[in-house]
Coordinates of C-alpha atoms and ligand atoms in Angstrom, one line a residue:
M1 CA -1.4 -22.6 13.3
L2 CA -3.2 -21.0 10.4
K3 CA -5.5 -23.0 8.3
D4 CA -4.1 -23.5 4.8
S5 CA -6.6 -21.3 3.1
L6 CA -5.7 -18.3 5.4
L7 CA -1.9 -19.1 5.3
K8 CA -2.3 -19.0 1.4
A9 CA -4.3 -15.6 1.5
L10 CA -1.9 -14.0 4.0
S11 CA 1.2 -15.0 2.1
H12 CA -0.3 -13.7 -1.1
Q13 CA -1.0 -10.5 0.7
V14 CA 2.7 -10.2 1.9
N15 CA 3.6 -10.4 -1.8
Q16 CA 1.1 -7.7 -2.6
E17 CA 2.5 -5.6 0.0
Y18 CA 5.9 -5.8 -1.6
Y19 CA 4.5 -5.3 -5.0
S20 CA 2.9 -2.1 -3.6
A21 CA 6.4 -1.1 -2.4
Y22 CA 7.8 -1.8 -5.8
L23 CA 5.1 0.2 -7.5
Y24 CA 5.6 3.2 -5.1
L25 CA 9.3 3.0 -5.7
A26 CA 8.8 3.0 -9.5
M27 CA 6.6 6.1 -9.1
S28 CA 9.2 7.8 -6.8
S29 CA 11.8 7.1 -9.4
Y30 CA 9.5 8.6 -12.1
A31 CA 8.8 11.8 -10.0
E32 CA 12.6 12.2 -9.3
G33 CA 13.3 12.0 -13.0
M34 CA 10.7 14.8 -13.7
G35 CA 12.5 17.0 -11.1
F36 CA 9.7 16.7 -8.5
K37 CA 11.9 15.7 -5.5
G38 CA 9.0 16.4 -2.9
I39 CA 6.5 14.2 -4.8
A40 CA 9.3 11.4 -5.2
N41 CA 9.7 11.7 -1.4
W42 CA 5.9 11.1 -0.8
F43 CA 6.0 7.9 -3.0
F44 CA 9.2 6.8 -1.3
V45 CA 7.6 7.1 2.1
Q46 CA 4.6 5.3 0.9
A47 CA 7.0 2.4 -0.4
Q48 CA 8.5 2.3 3.2
E49 CA 5.0 1.9 4.6
E50 CA 4.2 -0.9 2.4
M51 CA 7.4 -2.8 3.3
A52 CA 6.5 -2.3 6.9
H53 CA 3.1 -3.9 6.2
G54 CA 4.8 -6.7 4.4
I55 CA 7.1 -7.4 7.4
H56 CA 4.2 -7.1 9.8
M57 CA 2.2 -9.8 8.0
Y58 CA 5.1 -11.9 7.7
Q59 CA 5.7 -11.8 11.4
Y60 CA 2.3 -12.4 12.2
I61 CA 2.3 -15.7 10.0
L62 CA 5.4 -16.8 12.0
E63 CA 3.8 -15.9 15.3
R64 CA 0.8 -18.2 14.4
G65 CA 3.2 -21.1 14.1
S66 CA 3.0 -21.2 10.2
A67 CA 5.7 -20.6 7.4
P68 CA 5.0 -17.9 4.8
V69 CA 4.7 -19.1 1.2
F70 CA 6.8 -17.0 -1.0
A71 CA 6.3 -16.3 -4.7
D72 CA 7.7 -14.0 -7.4
I73 CA 7.0 -10.3 -7.0
E74 CA 5.6 -8.9 -10.1
A75 CA 7.5 -5.9 -11.7
P76 CA 5.7 -2.5 -11.6
P77 CA 5.2 -0.4 -14.6
S78 CA 8.5 1.4 -15.6
S79 CA 7.0 4.7 -16.6
F80 CA 3.9 6.8 -16.2
E81 CA 2.2 9.3 -18.5
S82 CA 2.3 12.1 -16.0
I83 CA 2.3 12.7 -12.1
Q84 CA -1.6 12.7 -12.4
D85 CA -1.5 9.4 -14.1
A86 CA 0.6 7.9 -11.3
F87 CA -1.9 9.1 -8.7
E88 CA -4.7 7.7 -10.6
K89 CA -2.9 4.3 -10.6
V90 CA -2.3 4.8 -6.9
L91 CA -6.1 4.9 -6.4
D92 CA -6.7 1.9 -8.7
H93 CA -4.1 -0.1 -6.9
E94 CA -5.3 0.7 -3.4
Q95 CA -8.9 -0.1 -4.4
H96 CA -7.6 -3.4 -5.5
V97 CA -5.7 -4.0 -2.3
T98 CA -8.9 -3.2 -0.4
E99 CA -10.8 -6.0 -2.1
S100 CA -7.9 -8.3 -1.4
I101 CA -7.9 -7.4 2.4
N102 CA -11.6 -7.6 2.6
A103 CA -11.5 -11.1 1.1
I104 CA -9.0 -12.1 3.8
A105 CA -11.4 -10.8 6.5
T106 CA -14.3 -12.7 4.9
L107 CA -12.1 -15.9 4.8
A108 CA -11.1 -15.5 8.5
L109 CA -14.8 -15.3 9.5
Q110 CA -15.6 -18.3 7.4
E111 CA -12.7 -20.2 9.0
H112 CA -13.8 -19.0 12.4
D113 CA -10.3 -17.6 12.9
H114 CA -11.2 -14.7 15.2
A115 CA -7.6 -13.8 16.0
G116 CA -6.7 -13.7 12.2
Y117 CA -10.0 -11.6 11.7
T118 CA -8.9 -9.1 14.4
F119 CA -5.3 -8.9 12.9
I120 CA -6.6 -8.1 9.4
M121 CA -9.1 -5.5 10.7
W122 CA -6.1 -3.2 11.2
Y123 CA -5.7 -3.3 7.5
V124 CA -9.4 -2.8 6.7
K125 CA -9.1 0.5 8.5
E126 CA -5.8 1.3 7.0
Q127 CA -7.2 0.8 3.4
V128 CA -10.0 3.5 4.1
E129 CA -7.1 6.0 4.9
E130 CA -5.1 4.8 2.0
E131 CA -8.0 5.4 -0.4
A132 CA -8.9 8.7 1.1
S133 CA -5.4 10.0 0.8
A134 CA -5.2 9.1 -2.9
G135 CA -8.7 10.5 -3.5
D136 CA -7.8 13.8 -1.8
I137 CA -4.7 14.2 -4.0
L138 CA -6.6 13.3 -7.2
A139 CA -9.3 15.9 -6.2
K140 CA -6.7 18.5 -6.4
F141 CA -5.9 17.5 -10.0
T142 CA -9.6 17.6 -10.9
N143 CA -10.2 21.1 -9.2
F144 CA -6.9 22.6 -10.1
G145 CA -5.4 20.6 -12.8
G146 CA -5.4 23.5 -15.1
D147 CA -3.2 25.5 -12.8
P148 CA 0.5 24.9 -13.7
A149 CA 1.4 26.0 -10.1
L150 CA -0.4 22.8 -8.6
L151 CA 2.5 20.5 -9.2
F152 CA 4.9 22.9 -7.6
T153 CA 2.5 23.3 -4.6
L154 CA 2.2 19.5 -4.3
N155 CA 5.9 19.1 -4.5
T156 CA 6.5 21.4 -1.6
E157 CA 3.8 19.9 0.5
M158 CA 4.9 16.3 -0.2
A159 CA 8.5 17.1 0.7
A160 CA 7.5 17.3 4.3
R161 CA 6.2 13.6 4.5
V162 CA 8.3 11.5 6.8
F163 CA 8.2 7.7 7.4
V164 CA 6.7 6.7 10.8
N165 CA 6.7 3.0 11.5
P166 CA 3.1 2.1 12.2
F167 CA 4.5 -1.0 14.2
P168 CA 7.5 0.4 16.1
A169 CA 7.8 -2.7 18.3
A170 CA 7.8 -5.0 15.2
Ligands
LIG1 FE1 -0.4 -1.8 2.4 O1 -1.4 -0.3 2.1 FE2 -1.2 0.4 0.4 O2 -1.3 -1.0 -0.7

């Protein structure tokens, strides 16, 4: 069974993963409304990944013989200033998630829960990719933001993204 402190932290993280999914759905809906279906697709796939993370953590809590503690999921912002603003918020959000995941890893070590530590390390690595991906997209806005073709290029590139369940057996 998980110790209470770790159960609380992992349950909170399940909630955060679902909040992340809500946030990306809100961004997807915003991009759709702006007519950028490809960018909307990128956010939609991101939301699907977040839901997969939430389910994966939920199942891990059960596997450890504990019961997840559920809480309200916060509402995401309903609008954004621009597509660039949405991606700036993606990076801010993922940095916040990284801190939260790192805190769980620290807690698992403090509690001598080596299995929990091994579990959460997958997410430590995942967050490096999440931040790098948001950073790469934002760099395009920094370097080519003045070029009106940027959004159309991104829209085409992002239309190709497909959801691949990172935990196919789950
Ligand atoms: Fe779950 O990786 Fe983003 O937040």
